[in-house]
Coordinates of C-alpha atoms in Angstrom, one line a residue:
M78 CA 34.5 -105.0 69.3
I79 CA 38.0 -103.8 70.2
P80 CA 41.0 -106.2 70.0
V81 CA 43.6 -105.9 72.8
I82 CA 46.9 -107.2 71.4
L83 CA 49.3 -108.4 74.2
S84 CA 52.8 -107.9 72.9
G85 CA 55.0 -108.0 75.9
G86 CA 56.7 -111.4 75.9
S87 CA 60.4 -112.1 75.5
G88 CA 60.2 -115.4 73.5
S89 CA 63.2 -116.9 75.3
R90 CA 62.5 -120.4 74.1
L91 CA 63.1 -119.2 70.5
W92 CA 66.6 -118.0 71.3
P93 CA 69.0 -117.2 69.6
L94 CA 66.6 -115.7 66.9
S95 CA 64.4 -114.1 69.6
R96 CA 66.1 -111.6 71.9
K97 CA 64.8 -109.5 74.8
Q98 CA 65.2 -106.3 72.7
Y99 CA 63.7 -107.9 69.6
P100 CA 61.5 -110.8 70.7
K101 CA 59.7 -113.4 68.6
Q102 CA 56.4 -111.4 68.0
F103 CA 58.4 -108.9 65.9
L104 CA 60.1 -111.6 63.7
A105 CA 58.9 -113.0 60.4
L106 CA 59.0 -116.7 61.6
T107 CA 56.2 -118.2 59.6
G108 CA 55.8 -115.9 56.5
E109 CA 56.6 -112.6 54.9
H110 CA 55.1 -110.6 57.8
T111 CA 56.0 -110.8 61.5
L112 CA 53.8 -112.6 64.0
F113 CA 52.6 -109.3 65.4
Q114 CA 51.7 -108.1 61.9
Q115 CA 49.9 -111.3 61.1
T116 CA 47.8 -110.9 64.3
L117 CA 46.8 -107.4 63.1
E118 CA 46.0 -108.5 59.6
R119 CA 43.7 -111.3 61.0
L120 CA 41.5 -108.5 62.5
I121 CA 40.8 -106.6 59.3
F122 CA 37.1 -107.3 58.8
D123 CA 33.7 -105.6 59.3
G124 CA 32.8 -105.0 63.0
M125 CA 36.4 -105.0 64.3
E126 CA 37.7 -101.6 65.5
A127 CA 41.3 -100.5 65.6
P128 CA 43.3 -102.3 68.3
V129 CA 44.7 -101.4 71.6
V130 CA 48.4 -102.6 71.7
V131 CA 50.0 -103.4 75.1
S132 CA 53.8 -103.6 74.8
N133 CA 57.0 -103.1 76.7
Q134 CA 58.4 -99.5 76.7
E135 CA 61.6 -100.8 75.1
H136 CA 59.6 -102.0 72.0
R137 CA 57.7 -98.7 71.4
F138 CA 59.4 -97.9 68.1
I139 CA 59.4 -101.4 66.8
V140 CA 55.6 -101.6 67.4
Q141 CA 55.0 -98.2 65.6
E142 CA 57.3 -99.2 62.7
Q143 CA 55.5 -102.5 62.1
L144 CA 52.1 -100.7 62.4
D145 CA 53.2 -98.1 59.9
A146 CA 54.4 -100.8 57.5
L147 CA 50.8 -102.1 57.3
Q148 CA 49.4 -98.5 57.3
L149 CA 47.3 -99.4 60.4
N150 CA 46.2 -97.1 63.3
T151 CA 45.5 -98.0 66.9
Q152 CA 43.0 -96.9 69.6
A153 CA 46.0 -96.7 71.9
I154 CA 49.5 -98.1 72.6
L155 CA 50.0 -98.8 76.3
L156 CA 53.7 -99.1 77.2
E157 CA 54.6 -101.1 80.3
P158 CA 57.9 -100.3 82.0
F159 CA 58.2 -104.0 82.8
G160 CA 56.0 -107.0 82.5
R161 CA 53.3 -107.9 85.1
N162 CA 51.6 -110.6 83.2
T163 CA 48.3 -110.5 81.3
A164 CA 45.7 -109.5 84.0
P165 CA 47.3 -106.0 84.7
A166 CA 47.8 -105.4 81.0
V167 CA 44.2 -106.1 80.1
A168 CA 43.0 -104.2 83.2
I169 CA 44.7 -101.0 82.2
A170 CA 43.4 -101.3 78.6
A171 CA 39.8 -101.9 79.9
M172 CA 40.1 -99.0 82.4
K173 CA 41.3 -96.6 79.8
L174 CA 38.4 -97.4 77.5
I175 CA 35.8 -97.2 80.3
A176 CA 37.3 -93.8 81.3
E177 CA 36.6 -92.7 77.7
G178 CA 33.0 -93.9 78.0
R179 CA 33.7 -97.0 75.9
D180 CA 32.4 -100.4 77.0
E181 CA 32.8 -102.6 73.9
L182 CA 33.6 -106.3 73.8
L183 CA 37.3 -106.8 74.2
L184 CA 39.0 -109.5 72.1
I185 CA 42.2 -110.4 74.0
L186 CA 44.9 -111.8 71.7
P187 CA 48.6 -112.6 72.2
A188 CA 50.7 -111.1 69.4
D189 CA 52.7 -114.2 68.7
H190 CA 50.2 -116.9 67.7
V191 CA 49.6 -118.5 64.3
I192 CA 46.0 -119.2 63.1
E193 CA 45.9 -120.9 59.7
D194 CA 42.1 -121.0 59.1
Q195 CA 40.8 -117.4 59.1
R196 CA 37.2 -118.5 58.4
A197 CA 37.2 -121.0 61.3
F198 CA 38.5 -118.2 63.5
Q199 CA 35.7 -115.9 62.5
R200 CA 33.1 -118.6 63.0
A201 CA 34.4 -119.2 66.5
L202 CA 34.4 -115.5 67.2
A203 CA 30.8 -115.2 66.1
L204 CA 29.8 -117.9 68.7
A205 CA 31.8 -116.3 71.4
T206 CA 30.2 -112.9 70.6
N207 CA 26.7 -114.3 71.3
A208 CA 27.9 -115.4 74.8
A209 CA 30.0 -112.3 75.6
E210 CA 27.0 -110.1 74.8
K211 CA 25.1 -111.9 77.5
G212 CA 27.8 -111.2 80.1
E213 CA 29.8 -114.4 79.8
M214 CA 33.6 -114.5 79.8
V215 CA 34.7 -116.6 76.9
L216 CA 38.0 -118.5 76.5
F217 CA 38.9 -120.0 73.1
G218 CA 39.9 -123.6 73.6
V219 CA 41.8 -125.6 71.0
P220 CA 40.6 -129.3 70.9
A221 CA 43.3 -131.4 72.5
N222 CA 44.0 -133.9 69.7
R223 CA 47.4 -135.1 70.9
P224 CA 49.1 -135.4 74.3
E225 CA 50.8 -132.0 74.6
T226 CA 52.6 -131.2 77.9
G227 CA 53.4 -127.6 77.0
Y228 CA 49.9 -126.2 77.3
G229 CA 47.4 -125.7 80.1
Y230 CA 44.1 -127.7 79.7
I231 CA 40.4 -126.9 80.1
K232 CA 37.9 -129.5 81.1
S233 CA 34.5 -128.7 79.4
G234 CA 31.3 -129.0 81.4
D235 CA 27.6 -128.3 80.9
E236 CA 26.2 -126.6 77.8
R237 CA 22.8 -125.7 79.4
G238 CA 21.8 -122.1 79.5
L239 CA 24.5 -121.0 77.0
P240 CA 24.2 -120.1 73.3
D241 CA 24.9 -122.8 70.8
G242 CA 28.5 -123.9 70.5
V243 CA 29.4 -122.5 73.9
I244 CA 30.3 -124.7 76.8
R245 CA 30.7 -123.9 80.5
V246 CA 34.3 -124.5 81.9
E247 CA 34.3 -127.2 84.5
R248 CA 37.9 -126.7 85.6
F249 CA 41.3 -125.5 84.6
I250 CA 44.3 -127.9 84.7
E251 CA 48.0 -127.0 84.8
K252 CA 50.4 -128.3 82.2
P253 CA 50.2 -132.1 82.7
D254 CA 52.8 -134.8 82.5
E255 CA 52.7 -137.1 79.4
A256 CA 50.6 -139.8 81.1
R257 CA 47.8 -137.3 82.2
A258 CA 47.9 -135.6 78.8
K259 CA 47.3 -139.0 77.1
Q260 CA 44.5 -139.6 79.5
F261 CA 42.8 -136.3 78.6
V262 CA 43.0 -137.0 74.8
E263 CA 41.5 -140.5 75.3
E264 CA 38.7 -139.2 77.5
G265 CA 37.8 -136.3 75.2
G266 CA 36.1 -133.1 76.3
Y267 CA 39.5 -131.4 77.0
Y268 CA 40.8 -128.3 75.3
W269 CA 44.2 -126.5 75.3
N270 CA 44.0 -123.0 76.8
S271 CA 44.9 -120.7 73.9
G272 CA 45.2 -117.6 76.0
M273 CA 42.6 -115.8 73.8
F274 CA 39.5 -114.3 75.4
L275 CA 36.4 -112.3 74.7
F276 CA 34.4 -110.4 77.3
R277 CA 32.9 -106.9 77.8
A278 CA 35.3 -104.4 79.4
S279 CA 33.0 -103.7 82.3
R280 CA 32.4 -107.4 83.0
F281 CA 36.2 -108.1 83.2
L282 CA 36.8 -105.2 85.6
E283 CA 33.8 -106.2 87.7
E284 CA 35.2 -109.8 88.1
L285 CA 38.7 -108.5 88.6
K286 CA 37.7 -106.2 91.4
K287 CA 35.8 -109.0 93.1
H288 CA 38.6 -111.6 92.8
D289 CA 41.8 -109.6 92.9
T290 CA 41.4 -106.1 94.3
D291 CA 45.1 -105.6 94.5
I292 CA 45.5 -105.7 90.8
Y293 CA 42.4 -103.6 90.2
D294 CA 43.4 -100.8 92.6
T295 CA 47.0 -100.7 91.6
C296 CA 46.2 -100.6 87.8
L297 CA 43.6 -97.8 88.4
L298 CA 46.2 -95.7 90.2
A299 CA 49.0 -96.5 87.7
L300 CA 46.7 -95.4 84.8
E301 CA 45.9 -92.1 86.6
R302 CA 49.6 -91.4 87.1
S303 CA 50.6 -92.4 83.5
Q304 CA 52.0 -90.0 80.9
H305 CA 49.9 -89.5 77.7
D306 CA 51.5 -88.5 74.4
G307 CA 48.8 -88.6 71.8
N308 CA 47.5 -92.2 71.7
V309 CA 50.6 -93.5 73.5
V310 CA 50.3 -94.1 77.2
S311 CA 53.5 -94.6 79.3
I312 CA 52.4 -96.5 82.4
D313 CA 53.8 -95.0 85.6
A314 CA 56.7 -97.3 86.7
A315 CA 56.7 -96.5 90.4
T316 CA 53.0 -97.5 90.8
F317 CA 53.1 -100.4 88.4
E318 CA 56.0 -102.0 90.2
C319 CA 53.6 -102.6 93.1
C320 CA 51.2 -104.5 90.9
P321 CA 50.9 -108.3 91.5
D322 CA 52.2 -110.4 88.6
N323 CA 49.3 -112.5 87.6
S324 CA 47.6 -113.9 84.5
I325 CA 43.9 -113.5 83.4
D326 CA 43.5 -117.2 84.1
Y327 CA 44.6 -117.1 87.7
A328 CA 43.3 -113.7 88.6
V329 CA 39.8 -114.1 87.1
M330 CA 38.9 -117.0 84.9
E331 CA 39.6 -119.8 87.4
K332 CA 37.5 -117.9 90.0
T333 CA 34.5 -116.5 88.1
R334 CA 31.3 -118.4 87.6
R335 CA 31.0 -116.8 84.1
A336 CA 33.9 -118.7 82.4
C337 CA 32.9 -120.6 79.3
V338 CA 34.8 -122.0 76.3
V339 CA 34.3 -121.9 72.5
P340 CA 36.1 -124.6 70.6
L341 CA 38.6 -123.2 68.1
A342 CA 39.7 -125.6 65.4
A343 CA 41.5 -123.2 63.2
G344 CA 45.1 -124.4 62.9
W345 CA 46.2 -122.6 66.0
N346 CA 49.8 -122.7 67.2
D347 CA 51.4 -120.5 69.9
V348 CA 54.8 -120.9 68.2
G349 CA 56.3 -121.2 71.6
S350 CA 59.3 -123.4 70.7
W351 CA 61.5 -124.5 67.8
S352 CA 59.4 -127.7 67.6
S353 CA 56.3 -125.5 67.0
I354 CA 58.2 -123.7 64.2
W355 CA 59.0 -127.1 62.6
E356 CA 55.3 -128.0 62.9
V357 CA 53.9 -125.0 61.0
H358 CA 56.4 -125.0 58.1
E359 CA 56.3 -127.0 54.9
K360 CA 58.7 -129.9 55.0
D361 CA 60.7 -131.7 52.4
A362 CA 60.4 -135.4 51.5
D363 CA 62.5 -136.3 54.6
G364 CA 60.5 -134.1 57.0
N365 CA 63.1 -131.4 57.2
V366 CA 62.4 -127.7 57.5
T367 CA 65.3 -125.5 56.1
M368 CA 65.6 -121.7 56.1
G369 CA 68.5 -119.8 54.8
D370 CA 71.7 -121.1 53.1
V371 CA 71.3 -124.8 54.2
V372 CA 72.5 -128.1 52.8
V373 CA 71.0 -131.3 54.3
H374 CA 72.3 -134.8 53.7
D375 CA 70.8 -138.1 55.0
S376 CA 68.9 -136.3 57.8
H377 CA 65.3 -136.6 58.8
N378 CA 62.7 -134.4 60.7
C379 CA 65.2 -131.6 61.4
L380 CA 64.8 -127.9 61.5
V381 CA 67.9 -126.0 60.2
H382 CA 67.9 -122.2 60.2
G383 CA 70.8 -120.4 58.6
N384 CA 71.2 -116.6 58.9
G385 CA 74.2 -115.7 56.8
K386 CA 76.6 -118.6 56.9
L387 CA 76.3 -121.8 55.0
V388 CA 75.0 -124.4 57.4
S389 CA 75.3 -128.1 56.5
V390 CA 74.1 -131.1 58.5
V391 CA 74.8 -134.8 57.9
G392 CA 73.1 -137.9 59.4
L393 CA 70.9 -136.1 61.9
E394 CA 67.4 -136.9 63.1
D395 CA 64.9 -134.8 65.1
I396 CA 67.6 -132.1 65.6
V397 CA 67.2 -128.3 65.6
V398 CA 70.0 -126.1 64.4
V399 CA 69.7 -122.3 64.6
E400 CA 72.6 -120.1 63.4
T401 CA 72.8 -116.3 63.9
K402 CA 75.7 -114.0 63.4
D403 CA 76.8 -114.1 67.1
A404 CA 75.4 -117.4 68.4
M405 CA 74.4 -121.0 67.4
M406 CA 71.9 -123.3 69.2
I407 CA 71.7 -127.0 68.6
A408 CA 69.1 -129.1 70.4
H409 CA 67.1 -132.3 70.1
K410 CA 63.5 -131.5 69.1
D411 CA 62.3 -133.2 72.3
R412 CA 64.4 -130.9 74.5
V413 CA 63.7 -127.5 72.9
Q414 CA 61.6 -126.3 75.9
D415 CA 64.9 -126.3 77.8
V416 CA 66.4 -123.5 75.6
K417 CA 64.9 -121.1 78.1
K418 CA 67.2 -122.7 80.7
V419 CA 70.2 -121.8 78.5
V420 CA 69.0 -118.2 78.3
N421 CA 68.8 -118.1 82.1
Q422 CA 72.4 -119.3 82.3
L423 CA 73.6 -116.7 79.8
D424 CA 71.7 -114.0 81.7
A425 CA 73.3 -115.0 85.0
A426 CA 76.7 -114.8 83.3
G427 CA 75.9 -111.2 82.1
R428 CA 76.1 -112.2 78.4
S429 CA 74.8 -109.7 75.8
E430 CA 73.6 -112.4 73.4
T431 CA 70.2 -112.7 75.1
Q432 CA 69.5 -109.0 74.9
N433 CA 70.3 -107.9 71.4
H434 CA 71.3 -109.2 68.0
C435 CA 74.4 -107.9 66.4
Q436 CA 72.0 -105.8 64.4
V437 CA 70.2 -103.5 66.9
Y438 CA 67.1 -101.5 65.9
R439 CA 66.6 -97.9 66.9
P440 CA 63.8 -95.4 66.1
W441 CA 66.2 -93.7 63.6
G442 CA 67.3 -96.9 61.9
S443 CA 69.7 -99.6 63.0
Y444 CA 73.3 -100.5 63.6
D445 CA 75.2 -103.8 63.0
S446 CA 78.2 -104.7 65.1
V447 CA 80.8 -105.8 62.5
D448 CA 83.9 -106.4 64.6
M449 CA 85.1 -105.7 68.2
G450 CA 88.4 -105.9 70.0
G451 CA 89.9 -104.7 73.3
R452 CA 89.9 -100.9 72.4
F453 CA 87.9 -100.8 69.1
Q454 CA 84.5 -101.6 67.6
V455 CA 83.3 -101.3 64.0
K456 CA 79.6 -100.7 63.3
H457 CA 77.6 -100.6 60.1
I458 CA 75.0 -97.8 60.7
T459 CA 71.8 -97.2 58.7
V460 CA 69.8 -94.0 59.2
K461 CA 66.3 -93.8 57.7
P462 CA 65.5 -90.9 55.3
G463 CA 64.7 -87.7 57.3
A464 CA 65.8 -89.3 60.6
R465 CA 68.5 -88.2 63.0
L466 CA 70.3 -89.5 66.0
S467 CA 70.3 -87.7 69.4
L468 CA 72.7 -84.8 70.0
Q469 CA 75.2 -86.5 72.3
M470 CA 78.7 -86.9 73.5
H471 CA 81.0 -89.7 74.7
H472 CA 83.5 -89.5 77.6
H473 CA 85.6 -92.5 76.7
R474 CA 85.7 -93.0 72.9
A475 CA 86.3 -91.2 69.6
E476 CA 84.6 -92.1 66.4
H477 CA 85.5 -92.2 62.7
W478 CA 82.6 -92.0 60.2
I479 CA 82.9 -93.1 56.6
V480 CA 79.9 -92.6 54.3
V481 CA 79.1 -95.7 52.2
S482 CA 75.9 -94.4 50.5
G483 CA 73.5 -91.5 50.9
T484 CA 74.1 -88.1 52.4
A485 CA 75.1 -87.4 56.0
Q486 CA 74.5 -84.2 57.9
V487 CA 77.1 -84.1 60.6
T488 CA 77.2 -81.8 63.7
C489 CA 80.5 -81.7 65.6
D490 CA 80.7 -79.1 68.3
D491 CA 80.0 -75.7 66.5
N492 CA 80.3 -77.1 63.0
T493 CA 77.5 -78.5 60.8
F494 CA 78.4 -79.9 57.3
L495 CA 77.4 -82.5 54.7
L496 CA 79.3 -85.7 53.7
T497 CA 78.6 -87.7 50.6
E498 CA 79.7 -91.2 49.4
N499 CA 83.3 -92.1 50.2
Q500 CA 83.8 -89.0 52.4
S501 CA 84.7 -89.3 56.1
T502 CA 85.1 -87.3 59.3
Y503 CA 86.5 -87.7 62.9
I504 CA 84.5 -87.2 66.1
P505 CA 87.0 -86.6 69.0
I506 CA 86.3 -87.7 72.6
A507 CA 83.9 -85.4 74.5
S508 CA 82.8 -83.6 71.3
V509 CA 79.1 -82.8 71.1
H510 CA 77.9 -84.4 67.9
R511 CA 74.9 -85.6 65.9
L512 CA 74.4 -87.7 62.7
A513 CA 71.3 -87.0 60.5
N514 CA 70.0 -88.1 57.1
P515 CA 68.6 -85.1 55.1
G516 CA 68.2 -87.2 52.0
K517 CA 65.5 -89.4 50.3
I518 CA 67.4 -92.7 50.5
P519 CA 68.8 -94.6 53.5
L520 CA 72.2 -93.3 54.8
E521 CA 74.8 -96.0 55.4
I522 CA 78.0 -95.3 57.2
I523 CA 80.8 -97.4 58.7
E524 CA 81.7 -96.2 62.2
V525 CA 85.0 -97.1 63.8
Q526 CA 85.1 -96.5 67.6
S527 CA 88.3 -96.4 69.6
G528 CA 88.9 -95.8 73.2
S529 CA 89.1 -97.2 76.7
Y530 CA 85.4 -98.0 77.1
L531 CA 83.0 -98.8 74.2
G532 CA 79.7 -99.6 76.1
E533 CA 76.4 -98.3 74.8
D534 CA 75.9 -96.5 78.2
D535 CA 78.7 -94.1 77.4
I536 CA 76.2 -91.8 75.8
E537 CA 75.2 -88.5 77.3
R538 CA 72.1 -87.4 75.4
L539 CA 71.7 -83.6 75.2
E540 CA 68.7 -83.5 72.9
D541 CA 66.6 -86.3 71.5
V542 CA 63.5 -86.2 69.4
Y543 CA 62.4 -89.7 70.4
G544 CA 62.0 -88.9 74.1
R545 CA 64.9 -91.2 75.3
T546 CA 67.2 -90.3 78.1
T547 CA 70.7 -91.3 79.2
E548 CA 69.1 -93.2 82.1
N549 CA 67.3 -95.8 79.8
V550 CA 70.5 -96.8 77.9
E551 CA 71.4 -100.4 78.8
P552 CA 75.1 -101.1 79.4
L553 CA 76.8 -103.1 76.7
R554 CA 78.4 -106.2 78.1
A555 CA 81.2 -106.6 75.7
V556 CA 82.0 -110.2 74.7
A557 CA 84.9 -111.3 72.6
R558 CA 83.8 -112.8 69.3

């Protein structure tokens, strides 16, 4: 059995903690490890092979870093130039394995779900395996024990002709209103659609080709035209752009006669909103969940997330407060699904706060925007041991570098030299330069930029060990703060 981990979402309903360049699956929202890492750890048991990870091209180095932190390998990392939903993602994963002569069972898992009961998960997986080995396409359904309007539903049908514990799907139901959701719970026999599946690779491709030939043909061509770098596959953008945007449910599961459901009562949560985060965390005597430097007085059933500043709340009930360095979000717990609408408004206004945090992660380390004005910007830069930035130049800004800790190897035009703690240097406009860390500990520097334009797209990369180009640098939409 090979897990296929789908890690391409943006998690906009968990803004401002989740950003497009660093979405929720890579955040430690429910424990010490990130949701992506928890998904991987859940799969470490006999019979489970190394996973295939499907992710966005922009998240390549985050994926690899979080894999390395757990010392885990993969069958492959498939990098999408942009999202086209779950059906194309799984199709390309299945096609790659079939091309290699592999036709194992594929366990399809989103990277951002919480499952609290590992033994119950494995028991459900054993039941699903019996059905999938007989050619069935299994969906894991969570018993609908409350009227939830944020999930799709499955109506269970006949059990005849299927292995024990497996039920034929009678029909799929879109997210209902509250009245219908209550009706489903009262009637029984309804399950939430978890978005987790088990089927053989060849079975999925057979059904996809039958029910959605456009996705099948486009994915086959996109894989043929993709670039391979070891186990990393960069999917061809020009071909993939033509692929229909569709989910496994719509493209296959709602059309096939092979769809069946295995009940999954394992403490599942898709952590899709701030109310979900409140649900999965331990609460105080007043039902409050607090994270960070938080003081709560006379408040009940609130979630308060601090991220640096002291956050205090007084006299609130059912309120969510999330503070980050550059943004704050306050919402009633019943309205947190609408956070996505705020993100859409910010995107339409060209605001940078939906794209990146003040701290931005790069394959060589990270930088944190400390301050910004009309013609200056201050950054705190951290470079990992042995790492180096691209050889580059800027047309509109000069830079001053001050070493806080560690050793910096600096290239500026024809000169290469070392700087140690409390030493500094100046990089003039249009100078060809590079920063590297030859040491064994992280290098930390303060960078002061000054000039007429300070956008991140004012980078001309001349040489880069990470395979990046000037063309894939996003413009920085400077916002006064």
